[in-house]
Amino acid sequence: MTTTGVRDAGGVRGAPHSGPWWWERRRGAVLDVFLAVASTVECVFEGVQFAEESRLPMAAGIVLGLLVGPVLLVRRKWPIVVVLVSIAVSPAELGGLLTVVGLYTLAASDVPRRFTVLLAGMSVVGTLIITSLNMAQDVASQEDFDPPWWFVPLSSVALGLVLTAPPVLMGLYVGARRRLVESLRERADGLERELMLLAERAEERAEWARNEERTRIAREMHDVVAHRVSLMVVHAAALQAVALKDPEKASRNAGLVGDMGRQALTELREMLGVLRTGEGAAASARVSDEPERLVAVASKVSRVPQTPEPAGPADAGAGGAAAGGAPGAVRARAEAGRAASGPAESEGEGPSLAEVAALVDQSRAAGTVVELSVDGEPGAYGPGVEQTAFRVVQEALTNVHKHAPGAAVRVRLAHREGEIAVQVENGPSARGAADAGLPSGGNGLLGMRERVTGLGGVFVSGPTDAGGFRVSAVLPAGEAPQP
């Protein structure tokens, strides 16, 4: 509502506008029409009396009443106009209902309070003057009634306050209550918008978390399965080289490759099974544990000691050595490794730096010349640091099997104060060594970089001047887990 008392077209926030013209609701229009009719009847009756007392034509009083009474129709749009009209006709003693309803509407509207006080004061003064004059004439006309001097002023003030104070106070109360309701409605709308924003942000965070977990799962599967399959391909190449020379050793190597393939399929099936389990309520109850279970499966794979019998010199020169042992030897060693892994593995802990030597032995068994050096004393590292360092070495050796068969590899671990450094460097491929023919999706280096940078470390990879490749990572020690 503006300073003239005009209410905005929207009215109360959130209220439907179903009434005609300036009325917000139909019932408001019906009420104002009823009040206007009642005020018109009153003004016409009082106008006739005023015309008789003033010796004016009766038609003048009727016309005056017909003009003043319907003003209540615009009380919601122009409350100031209604009060001014009531003050203007107060000398003719017209519009008692007009004055009361006009003051109530003015006080309940959004008109500035200074205008309300001013117009209410003018109405009180006008009522006081008219009442004083009428009472003085009445007292003077009655000879047997001699009230004290204060009777007329006090009665005039009391009558003026009775006619003006109740509608003004009632209007102020209704207006304050209406504004409070509008304020509460606005706050409720604001809270609803905030809740919607929070819900959207929660959905975004959930989507981000799902993407992070998908990336993490894909990284674990790549690190484990790709390494195992790479070793299988290398052993298969060695099998092809010795098949005609030594059929008995070729048979043992074929059994070894078969066992490794079955283990790789079993491990992959276990990982995928974690993703497919947990429908309904059981799924929602275990959803936060799935990534940890996948890490446990992946760590179980890498913890199994796969150290076949070392190959002979002739086999190594043929492009890769074949390990000895019966076809079920690898499976037996895998079961023994799972039994020896202990409860720590069941809690989802990944591989540690102590298993790097076993990882290097696997590559040596496949015919790759690997040199391992460890500098400094191992310290207590935070969660994920040892696992990340192990994965860097594992992925680097896998890349050597893929892209640099027959190349010499040097693995270095340096335990420093507050950090651990890992470097895997290989030379160029050996002359005459056949390419393993393994496909590459480019995810290995990306996964290593994500792991290292996720822990606040530094990762660098690139070719060397000698024609080889170097992978380096520096990881902060982090906070050691509490015992």
CSV table of C-alpha atoms in Angstrom, one decimal:
chain,number,residue,atom,x,y,z
A,1,MET,CA,0.0,0.0,0.0
A,2,THR,CA,1.3,3.4,-0.9
A,3,THR,CA,1.4,6.6,1.2
A,4,THR,CA,-2.1,7.4,-0.1
A,5,GLY,CA,-3.4,4.1,1.2
A,6,VAL,CA,-3.5,2.4,-2.2
A,7,ARG,CA,-2.8,-1.3,-1.8
A,8,ASP,CA,-0.5,-2.9,-4.4
A,9,ALA,CA,-2.2,-5.0,-7.0
A,10,GLY,CA,-0.6,-8.1,-5.5
A,11,GLY,CA,-2.1,-7.5,-2.1
A,12,VAL,CA,-1.0,-9.8,0.6
A,13,ARG,CA,1.9,-12.0,-0.5
A,14,GLY,CA,0.7,-15.3,-1.6
A,15,ALA,CA,-3.1,-14.4,-1.4
A,16,PRO,CA,-5.2,-15.2,-4.5
A,17,HIS,CA,-6.7,-12.1,-6.2
A,18,SER,CA,-10.2,-13.3,-7.1
A,19,GLY,CA,-12.3,-10.1,-6.4
A,20,PRO,CA,-13.3,-7.4,-8.8
A,21,TRP,CA,-11.4,-4.2,-9.3
A,22,TRP,CA,-9.3,-3.3,-6.2
A,23,TRP,CA,-10.8,-6.0,-4.0
A,24,GLU,CA,-8.6,-9.0,-3.3
A,25,ARG,CA,-11.5,-11.3,-2.5
A,26,ARG,CA,-15.2,-11.4,-3.4
A,27,ARG,CA,-16.2,-11.5,0.3
A,28,GLY,CA,-14.3,-8.2,0.8
A,29,ALA,CA,-16.3,-6.6,-2.0
A,30,VAL,CA,-19.6,-7.9,-0.6
A,31,LEU,CA,-18.7,-6.6,2.9
A,32,ASP,CA,-17.8,-3.1,1.5
A,33,VAL,CA,-21.0,-3.0,-0.5
A,34,PHE,CA,-23.1,-3.8,2.6
A,35,LEU,CA,-21.3,-1.2,4.6
A,36,ALA,CA,-21.7,1.4,1.9
A,37,VAL,CA,-25.5,0.7,1.7
A,38,ALA,CA,-25.8,1.0,5.5
A,39,SER,CA,-23.8,4.2,5.5
A,40,THR,CA,-25.9,5.7,2.7
A,41,VAL,CA,-29.1,4.9,4.6
A,42,GLU,CA,-27.7,6.5,7.7
A,43,CYS,CA,-26.4,9.6,5.8
A,44,VAL,CA,-29.7,10.1,4.0
A,45,PHE,CA,-31.6,10.0,7.3
A,46,GLU,CA,-29.2,12.3,9.0
A,47,GLY,CA,-29.1,14.6,6.0
A,48,VAL,CA,-32.9,15.0,6.1
A,49,GLN,CA,-32.6,16.0,9.8
A,50,PHE,CA,-29.8,18.4,9.0
A,51,ALA,CA,-31.9,20.0,6.2
A,52,GLU,CA,-34.8,20.5,8.5
A,53,GLU,CA,-32.7,22.1,11.3
A,54,SER,CA,-30.9,24.3,8.8
A,55,ARG,CA,-34.2,25.2,6.9
A,56,LEU,CA,-32.8,23.8,3.7
A,57,PRO,CA,-34.8,21.8,1.1
A,58,MET,CA,-35.1,18.1,2.0
A,59,ALA,CA,-33.7,17.2,-1.4
A,60,ALA,CA,-30.4,18.8,-0.5
A,61,GLY,CA,-30.1,16.6,2.6
A,62,ILE,CA,-31.0,13.5,0.6
A,63,VAL,CA,-28.4,14.4,-2.1
A,64,LEU,CA,-25.8,15.0,0.5
A,65,GLY,CA,-26.5,11.6,2.1
A,66,LEU,CA,-26.3,9.9,-1.3
A,67,LEU,CA,-23.0,11.5,-2.0
A,68,VAL,CA,-21.3,10.8,1.3
A,69,GLY,CA,-22.6,7.3,2.2
A,70,PRO,CA,-21.1,5.3,-0.8
A,71,VAL,CA,-17.6,6.6,-0.1
A,72,LEU,CA,-17.0,3.5,2.0
A,73,LEU,CA,-16.8,1.5,-1.3
A,74,VAL,CA,-13.2,2.9,-1.8
A,75,ARG,CA,-12.1,2.5,1.8
A,76,ARG,CA,-9.6,-0.3,0.9
A,77,LYS,CA,-8.1,1.7,-2.0
A,78,TRP,CA,-8.2,5.2,-0.6
A,79,PRO,CA,-8.7,5.1,3.2
A,80,ILE,CA,-7.4,8.7,3.6
A,81,VAL,CA,-10.1,9.9,1.3
A,82,VAL,CA,-12.8,8.3,3.5
A,83,VAL,CA,-11.5,9.9,6.7
A,84,LEU,CA,-11.2,13.3,5.1
A,85,VAL,CA,-14.8,13.1,3.9
A,86,SER,CA,-16.0,12.1,7.4
A,87,ILE,CA,-14.1,15.0,8.9
A,88,ALA,CA,-15.6,17.4,6.2
A,89,VAL,CA,-19.2,16.4,6.9
A,90,SER,CA,-18.8,16.3,10.7
A,91,PRO,CA,-20.3,19.8,11.2
A,92,ALA,CA,-23.5,18.4,9.6
A,93,GLU,CA,-23.4,15.5,12.0
A,94,LEU,CA,-23.4,13.0,9.2
A,95,GLY,CA,-21.6,9.6,8.8
A,96,GLY,CA,-21.1,8.1,12.2
A,97,LEU,CA,-20.6,4.7,10.6
A,98,LEU,CA,-18.4,6.4,7.9
A,99,THR,CA,-16.2,7.8,10.6
A,100,VAL,CA,-15.8,4.6,12.6
A,101,VAL,CA,-15.1,2.4,9.6
A,102,GLY,CA,-12.8,5.0,7.9
A,103,LEU,CA,-10.6,5.3,11.1
A,104,TYR,CA,-10.4,1.5,11.4
A,105,THR,CA,-9.4,1.1,7.8
A,106,LEU,CA,-6.9,3.9,8.0
A,107,ALA,CA,-5.2,2.4,11.1
A,108,ALA,CA,-5.2,-1.1,9.6
A,109,SER,CA,-3.6,0.0,6.3
A,110,ASP,CA,0.0,0.5,5.4
A,111,VAL,CA,-0.4,4.3,5.5
A,112,PRO,CA,2.6,5.9,7.4
A,113,ARG,CA,1.8,6.3,11.0
A,114,ARG,CA,2.2,10.1,10.9
A,115,PHE,CA,-0.8,10.4,8.6
A,116,THR,CA,-2.8,8.1,10.8
A,117,VAL,CA,-2.1,10.1,13.9
A,118,LEU,CA,-2.8,13.4,12.1
A,119,LEU,CA,-6.1,12.3,10.6
A,120,ALA,CA,-7.2,10.6,13.9
A,121,GLY,CA,-6.3,13.8,15.8
A,122,MET,CA,-8.3,15.9,13.3
A,123,SER,CA,-11.3,13.6,13.7
A,124,VAL,CA,-11.1,13.8,17.5
A,125,VAL,CA,-10.9,17.6,17.4
A,126,GLY,CA,-13.8,17.8,15.0
A,127,THR,CA,-15.9,15.5,17.1
A,128,LEU,CA,-14.9,17.4,20.3
A,129,ILE,CA,-15.9,20.8,18.8
A,130,ILE,CA,-19.2,19.6,17.5
A,131,THR,CA,-20.0,17.7,20.7
A,132,SER,CA,-19.1,20.7,22.9
A,133,LEU,CA,-21.3,23.1,20.9
A,134,ASN,CA,-24.3,20.7,20.9
A,135,MET,CA,-24.0,20.0,24.6
A,136,ALA,CA,-23.6,23.6,25.5
A,137,GLN,CA,-26.8,24.4,23.5
A,138,ASP,CA,-28.6,21.5,25.2
A,139,VAL,CA,-27.5,22.6,28.7
A,140,ALA,CA,-28.5,26.3,28.0
A,141,SER,CA,-32.0,25.2,26.8
A,142,GLN,CA,-32.7,23.4,30.1
A,143,GLU,CA,-33.2,26.0,32.9
A,144,ASP,CA,-33.5,23.4,35.7
A,145,PHE,CA,-30.1,21.7,34.8
A,146,ASP,CA,-27.0,23.6,36.1
A,147,PRO,CA,-24.0,21.3,35.7
A,148,PRO,CA,-20.5,22.4,36.9
A,149,TRP,CA,-18.2,24.2,34.4
A,150,TRP,CA,-16.1,21.1,33.7
A,151,PHE,CA,-19.1,18.9,32.7
A,152,VAL,CA,-19.4,19.9,29.1
A,153,PRO,CA,-15.6,19.8,28.2
A,154,LEU,CA,-15.1,16.5,30.0
A,155,SER,CA,-18.2,14.9,28.4
A,156,SER,CA,-17.1,16.2,25.0
A,157,VAL,CA,-13.6,14.7,25.4
A,158,ALA,CA,-15.0,11.4,26.6
A,159,LEU,CA,-17.5,11.2,23.7
A,160,GLY,CA,-14.8,12.1,21.2
A,161,LEU,CA,-12.5,9.4,22.5
A,162,VAL,CA,-15.2,6.8,22.6
A,163,LEU,CA,-16.0,7.4,19.0
A,164,THR,CA,-12.5,7.5,17.6
A,165,ALA,CA,-10.1,5.6,20.0
A,166,PRO,CA,-11.7,2.0,19.7
A,167,PRO,CA,-11.7,1.9,15.8
A,168,VAL,CA,-8.1,3.3,15.7
A,169,LEU,CA,-6.8,0.8,18.3
A,170,MET,CA,-8.6,-2.1,16.6
A,171,GLY,CA,-7.2,-1.1,13.3
A,172,LEU,CA,-3.7,-0.9,14.6
A,173,TYR,CA,-4.0,-4.3,16.1
A,174,VAL,CA,-5.4,-5.9,12.9
A,175,GLY,CA,-2.8,-4.1,10.8
A,176,ALA,CA,0.1,-5.4,13.0
A,177,ARG,CA,-1.3,-8.9,12.9
A,178,ARG,CA,-1.6,-8.8,9.1
A,179,ARG,CA,2.0,-7.6,8.8
A,180,LEU,CA,3.1,-10.3,11.2
A,181,VAL,CA,1.4,-13.0,9.1
A,182,GLU,CA,2.9,-11.6,5.9
A,183,SER,CA,6.3,-11.6,7.5
A,184,LEU,CA,5.9,-15.2,8.7
A,185,ARG,CA,4.7,-16.2,5.2
A,186,GLU,CA,7.8,-14.5,3.6
A,187,ARG,CA,10.1,-16.3,6.1
A,188,ALA,CA,8.4,-19.6,5.3
A,189,ASP,CA,8.9,-18.9,1.6
A,190,GLY,CA,12.5,-18.1,2.2
A,191,LEU,CA,13.0,-21.2,4.2
A,192,GLU,CA,11.4,-23.3,1.5
A,193,ARG,CA,13.7,-21.8,-1.1
A,194,GLU,CA,16.7,-22.4,1.2
A,195,LEU,CA,15.6,-26.0,1.7
A,196,MET,CA,15.3,-26.4,-2.1
A,197,LEU,CA,18.8,-25.1,-2.5
A,198,LEU,CA,20.1,-27.3,0.2
A,199,ALA,CA,18.4,-30.3,-1.5
A,200,GLU,CA,19.9,-29.4,-4.8
A,201,ARG,CA,23.3,-29.0,-3.3
A,202,ALA,CA,22.9,-32.3,-1.4
A,203,GLU,CA,22.0,-34.0,-4.7
A,204,GLU,CA,25.1,-32.4,-6.3
A,205,ARG,CA,27.3,-33.6,-3.5
A,206,ALA,CA,25.8,-37.1,-3.7
A,207,GLU,CA,26.4,-37.1,-7.5
A,208,TRP,CA,29.9,-36.0,-6.9
A,209,ALA,CA,30.5,-38.7,-4.3
A,210,ARG,CA,29.1,-41.3,-6.7
A,211,ASN,CA,31.4,-40.2,-9.4
A,212,GLU,CA,34.3,-40.2,-7.0
A,213,GLU,CA,33.5,-43.8,-5.9
A,214,ARG,CA,33.1,-44.9,-9.5
A,215,THR,CA,36.5,-43.5,-10.3
A,216,ARG,CA,38.0,-45.1,-7.2
A,217,ILE,CA,36.4,-48.5,-8.1
A,218,ALA,CA,37.6,-48.3,-11.7
A,219,ARG,CA,41.1,-47.4,-10.5
A,220,GLU,CA,41.2,-50.4,-8.1
A,221,MET,CA,40.0,-52.8,-10.8
A,222,HIS,CA,42.5,-51.4,-13.3
A,223,ASP,CA,45.4,-51.7,-10.9
A,224,VAL,CA,44.7,-55.3,-9.9
A,225,VAL,CA,43.2,-56.9,-13.1
A,226,ALA,CA,45.5,-55.1,-15.5
A,227,HIS,CA,48.6,-56.2,-13.6
A,228,ARG,CA,47.5,-59.8,-13.4
A,229,VAL,CA,46.5,-60.0,-17.1
A,230,SER,CA,49.8,-58.4,-18.1
A,231,LEU,CA,51.7,-61.1,-16.3
A,232,MET,CA,49.5,-63.7,-18.0
A,233,VAL,CA,50.3,-62.3,-21.4
A,234,VAL,CA,54.1,-62.4,-20.6
A,235,HIS,CA,53.9,-66.0,-19.4
A,236,ALA,CA,51.9,-66.9,-22.5
A,237,ALA,CA,54.6,-65.5,-24.7
A,238,ALA,CA,57.2,-67.5,-22.8
A,239,LEU,CA,55.0,-70.6,-23.3
A,240,GLN,CA,55.0,-70.0,-27.0
A,241,ALA,CA,58.8,-69.7,-27.0
A,242,VAL,CA,59.5,-73.0,-25.2
A,243,ALA,CA,56.5,-75.1,-26.5
A,244,LEU,CA,58.6,-77.0,-29.1
A,245,LYS,CA,61.9,-77.1,-27.1
A,246,ASP,CA,60.5,-78.4,-23.7
A,247,PRO,CA,57.0,-79.8,-23.9
A,248,GLU,CA,57.0,-80.7,-20.2
A,249,LYS,CA,57.8,-77.2,-19.1
A,250,ALA,CA,55.3,-75.8,-21.6
A,251,SER,CA,52.6,-77.9,-20.0
A,252,ARG,CA,53.5,-76.6,-16.5
A,253,ASN,CA,53.5,-73.1,-17.9
A,254,ALA,CA,50.1,-73.6,-19.5
A,255,GLY,CA,48.7,-74.7,-16.2
A,256,LEU,CA,50.2,-71.6,-14.5
A,257,VAL,CA,48.6,-69.3,-17.1
A,258,GLY,CA,45.3,-71.1,-16.6
A,259,ASP,CA,45.4,-70.7,-12.9
A,260,MET,CA,46.3,-67.0,-13.2
A,261,GLY,CA,43.4,-66.5,-15.6
A,262,ARG,CA,41.0,-68.2,-13.3
A,263,GLN,CA,42.1,-66.1,-10.4
A,264,ALA,CA,41.8,-63.0,-12.4
A,265,LEU,CA,38.2,-63.9,-13.4
A,266,THR,CA,37.4,-64.8,-9.8
A,267,GLU,CA,38.8,-61.5,-8.5
A,268,LEU,CA,36.9,-59.6,-11.2
A,269,ARG,CA,33.7,-61.5,-10.3
A,270,GLU,CA,34.1,-60.6,-6.7
A,271,MET,CA,34.5,-56.9,-7.5
A,272,LEU,CA,31.5,-56.8,-9.7
A,273,GLY,CA,29.5,-58.8,-7.2
A,274,VAL,CA,30.0,-56.1,-4.6
A,275,LEU,CA,28.4,-53.6,-7.0
A,276,ARG,CA,25.4,-55.8,-7.8
A,277,THR,CA,24.4,-56.8,-4.2
A,278,GLY,CA,22.3,-54.9,-1.8
A,279,GLU,CA,18.9,-54.4,-3.3
A,280,GLY,CA,16.2,-52.7,-1.3
A,281,ALA,CA,16.9,-51.8,2.4
A,282,ALA,CA,19.9,-54.0,2.5
A,283,ALA,CA,21.5,-52.0,-0.3
A,284,SER,CA,20.9,-48.6,1.4
A,285,ALA,CA,22.3,-50.1,4.7
A,286,ARG,CA,25.5,-51.2,3.0
A,287,VAL,CA,26.0,-48.5,0.4
A,288,SER,CA,28.7,-46.7,2.4
A,289,ASP,CA,30.7,-50.0,2.8
A,290,GLU,CA,30.9,-50.9,-0.9
A,291,PRO,CA,34.0,-49.0,-1.8
A,292,GLU,CA,35.8,-50.3,1.3
A,293,ARG,CA,34.8,-53.9,0.3
A,294,LEU,CA,36.2,-53.3,-3.1
A,295,VAL,CA,39.4,-52.1,-1.7
A,296,ALA,CA,39.5,-55.2,0.5
A,297,VAL,CA,39.1,-57.4,-2.5
A,298,ALA,CA,41.7,-55.5,-4.4
A,299,SER,CA,44.2,-55.7,-1.5
A,300,LYS,CA,43.4,-59.4,-1.2
A,301,VAL,CA,44.5,-59.9,-4.8
A,302,SER,CA,47.7,-58.0,-4.4
A,303,ARG,CA,48.6,-59.7,-1.1
A,304,VAL,CA,48.5,-63.2,-2.6
A,305,PRO,CA,52.2,-64.2,-3.1
A,306,GLN,CA,52.5,-65.2,-6.8
A,307,THR,CA,56.2,-66.3,-7.0
A,308,PRO,CA,56.6,-69.0,-9.5
A,309,GLU,CA,59.8,-71.0,-9.9
A,310,PRO,CA,62.5,-68.9,-11.5
A,311,ALA,CA,63.1,-69.6,-15.2
A,312,GLY,CA,66.3,-70.9,-16.5
A,313,PRO,CA,68.7,-68.8,-18.5
A,314,ALA,CA,67.6,-70.3,-21.8
A,315,ASP,CA,64.0,-69.4,-21.2
A,316,ALA,CA,64.9,-65.8,-20.1
A,317,GLY,CA,66.8,-65.3,-23.3
A,318,ALA,CA,63.8,-66.5,-25.3
A,319,GLY,CA,61.9,-63.4,-24.3
A,320,GLY,CA,60.4,-64.3,-21.0
A,321,ALA,CA,60.8,-67.1,-18.4
A,322,ALA,CA,58.2,-69.7,-17.5
A,323,ALA,CA,57.8,-70.6,-13.9
A,324,GLY,CA,57.7,-74.1,-12.7
A,325,GLY,CA,55.1,-75.8,-10.6
A,326,ALA,CA,52.0,-77.9,-10.9
A,327,PRO,CA,48.9,-76.4,-12.4
A,328,GLY,CA,47.3,-76.1,-9.0
A,329,ALA,CA,50.3,-74.7,-7.3
A,330,VAL,CA,49.2,-71.1,-7.8
A,331,ARG,CA,45.8,-71.8,-6.4
A,332,ALA,CA,47.2,-73.5,-3.4
A,333,ARG,CA,49.5,-70.6,-2.7
A,334,ALA,CA,46.6,-68.1,-3.2
A,335,GLU,CA,44.6,-69.9,-0.6
A,336,ALA,CA,47.5,-70.0,1.8
A,337,GLY,CA,48.0,-66.2,1.2
A,338,ARG,CA,44.4,-65.5,2.0
A,339,ALA,CA,44.5,-67.5,5.2
A,340,ALA,CA,47.7,-65.8,6.2
A,341,SER,CA,46.4,-62.3,5.5
A,342,GLY,CA,44.8,-62.0,8.9
A,343,PRO,CA,42.0,-59.9,10.2
A,344,ALA,CA,43.6,-56.6,9.1
A,345,GLU,CA,42.8,-57.5,5.5
A,346,SER,CA,39.1,-58.1,6.3
A,347,GLU,CA,38.9,-54.6,7.6
A,348,GLY,CA,39.7,-53.2,4.1
A,349,GLU,CA,43.4,-52.3,4.5
A,350,GLY,CA,45.3,-52.2,1.2
A,351,PRO,CA,48.7,-53.5,0.4
A,352,SER,CA,51.7,-52.2,2.2
A,353,LEU,CA,55.3,-51.3,1.3
A,354,ALA,CA,56.5,-54.6,2.7
A,355,GLU,CA,54.9,-56.3,-0.2
A,356,VAL,CA,56.8,-54.4,-2.9
A,357,ALA,CA,59.6,-57.1,-2.7
A,358,ALA,CA,57.0,-59.8,-3.6
A,359,LEU,CA,55.7,-57.6,-6.4
A,360,VAL,CA,59.2,-57.2,-7.8
A,361,ASP,CA,59.7,-61.0,-7.6
A,362,GLN,CA,56.7,-61.6,-9.7
A,363,SER,CA,58.1,-59.4,-12.5
A,364,ARG,CA,61.5,-61.1,-12.1
A,365,ALA,CA,59.8,-64.5,-12.5
A,366,ALA,CA,58.3,-63.3,-15.8
A,367,GLY,CA,61.8,-62.6,-17.1
A,368,THR,CA,62.1,-58.9,-16.4
A,369,VAL,CA,65.4,-57.7,-14.8
A,370,VAL,CA,64.3,-55.6,-11.8
A,371,GLU,CA,66.6,-53.9,-9.3
A,372,LEU,CA,65.0,-52.9,-6.0
A,373,SER,CA,66.7,-50.5,-3.6
A,374,VAL,CA,65.4,-49.1,-0.3
A,375,ASP,CA,66.9,-46.0,1.3
A,376,GLY,CA,66.3,-45.0,4.9
A,377,GLU,CA,64.3,-46.6,7.7
A,378,PRO,CA,60.5,-47.1,7.2
A,379,GLY,CA,58.4,-44.9,9.4
A,380,ALA,CA,54.7,-44.8,10.4
A,381,TYR,CA,52.6,-43.6,7.5
A,382,GLY,CA,49.1,-42.4,7.3
A,383,PRO,CA,46.2,-44.4,5.9
A,384,GLY,CA,46.4,-44.8,2.1
A,385,VAL,CA,50.1,-43.7,1.8
A,386,GLU,CA,51.6,-47.2,1.7
A,387,GLN,CA,48.8,-48.5,-0.5
A,388,THR,CA,49.3,-45.6,-3.0
A,389,ALA,CA,53.1,-46.2,-3.1
A,390,PHE,CA,52.5,-49.9,-3.7
A,391,ARG,CA,50.0,-49.1,-6.5
A,392,VAL,CA,52.5,-46.7,-8.2
A,393,VAL,CA,55.1,-49.4,-8.3
A,394,GLN,CA,52.6,-52.0,-9.5
A,395,GLU,CA,51.3,-49.9,-12.3
A,396,ALA,CA,54.8,-48.8,-13.4
A,397,LEU,CA,55.9,-52.4,-13.6
A,398,THR,CA,52.7,-53.3,-15.6
A,399,ASN,CA,53.5,-50.5,-18.1
A,400,VAL,CA,57.0,-52.0,-18.5
A,401,HIS,CA,55.5,-55.4,-19.3
A,402,LYS,CA,53.2,-53.7,-21.8
A,403,HIS,CA,55.4,-51.2,-23.6
A,404,ALA,CA,59.0,-52.1,-22.9
A,405,PRO,CA,59.4,-55.9,-22.9
A,406,GLY,CA,62.9,-57.1,-21.9
A,407,ALA,CA,63.9,-53.6,-20.5
A,408,ALA,CA,65.8,-53.4,-17.2
A,409,VAL,CA,63.9,-51.8,-14.4
A,410,ARG,CA,65.1,-50.0,-11.3
A,411,VAL,CA,62.7,-49.5,-8.4
A,412,ARG,CA,63.7,-47.1,-5.6
A,413,LEU,CA,62.0,-46.4,-2.3
A,414,ALA,CA,63.4,-43.5,-0.2
A,415,HIS,CA,62.1,-43.1,3.3
A,416,ARG,CA,62.6,-39.5,4.3
A,417,GLU,CA,61.6,-37.3,7.2
A,418,GLY,CA,57.9,-36.6,6.7
A,419,GLU,CA,57.6,-38.2,3.3
A,420,ILE,CA,58.3,-41.2,1.1
A,421,ALA,CA,59.7,-41.0,-2.5
A,422,VAL,CA,59.0,-43.7,-5.1
A,423,GLN,CA,60.8,-43.9,-8.5
A,424,VAL,CA,60.4,-46.6,-11.1
A,425,GLU,CA,62.7,-46.2,-14.2
A,426,ASN,CA,63.2,-48.5,-17.1
A,427,GLY,CA,65.5,-48.5,-20.0
A,428,PRO,CA,64.7,-49.1,-23.6
A,429,SER,CA,63.3,-52.4,-24.8
A,430,ALA,CA,65.8,-55.2,-25.3
A,431,ARG,CA,66.8,-55.9,-28.9
A,432,GLY,CA,64.8,-58.7,-30.4
A,433,ALA,CA,62.2,-58.7,-27.7
A,434,ALA,CA,58.7,-59.0,-29.1
A,435,ASP,CA,56.0,-56.5,-28.0
A,436,ALA,CA,53.5,-58.1,-25.7
A,437,GLY,CA,50.7,-56.6,-27.8
A,438,LEU,CA,48.7,-55.5,-24.7
A,439,PRO,CA,46.1,-52.7,-25.3
A,440,SER,CA,46.5,-49.5,-23.4
A,441,GLY,CA,43.7,-47.1,-22.5
A,442,GLY,CA,45.9,-44.4,-20.9
A,443,ASN,CA,44.3,-44.9,-17.5
A,444,GLY,CA,47.3,-46.1,-15.7
A,445,LEU,CA,49.3,-42.9,-15.4
A,446,LEU,CA,46.0,-41.0,-14.8
A,447,GLY,CA,45.1,-43.3,-12.0
A,448,MET,CA,48.6,-42.9,-10.4
A,449,ARG,CA,48.4,-39.2,-10.6
A,450,GLU,CA,44.9,-39.1,-9.1
A,451,ARG,CA,46.1,-41.3,-6.2
A,452,VAL,CA,49.2,-39.3,-5.4
A,453,THR,CA,47.7,-35.8,-5.8
A,454,GLY,CA,44.7,-36.9,-3.7
A,455,LEU,CA,47.0,-37.4,-0.8
A,456,GLY,CA,48.7,-34.1,-1.3
A,457,GLY,CA,51.8,-35.5,-3.1
A,458,VAL,CA,53.6,-34.8,-6.3
A,459,PHE,CA,53.6,-37.0,-9.4
A,460,VAL,CA,55.9,-36.7,-12.4
A,461,SER,CA,56.2,-39.1,-15.3
A,462,GLY,CA,57.9,-38.9,-18.7
A,463,PRO,CA,60.5,-40.4,-21.0
A,464,THR,CA,64.2,-40.4,-20.2
A,465,ASP,CA,67.2,-39.4,-22.4
A,466,ALA,CA,68.2,-43.0,-22.7
A,467,GLY,CA,65.0,-43.9,-24.4
A,468,GLY,CA,63.3,-45.4,-21.3
A,469,PHE,CA,60.5,-44.1,-19.1
A,470,ARG,CA,60.5,-42.8,-15.5
A,471,VAL,CA,57.7,-42.5,-13.0
A,472,SER,CA,58.3,-40.5,-9.8
A,473,ALA,CA,56.1,-39.8,-6.8
A,474,VAL,CA,56.6,-38.1,-3.5
A,475,LEU,CA,54.0,-38.7,-0.8
A,476,PRO,CA,53.6,-36.9,2.5
A,477,ALA,CA,53.8,-39.3,5.5
A,478,GLY,CA,50.5,-38.1,6.9
A,479,GLU,CA,49.3,-39.0,10.4
A,480,ALA,CA,49.9,-42.5,11.4
A,481,PRO,CA,46.9,-44.6,12.4
A,482,GLN,CA,46.3,-45.0,16.1
A,483,PRO,CA,46.9,-48.5,17.5
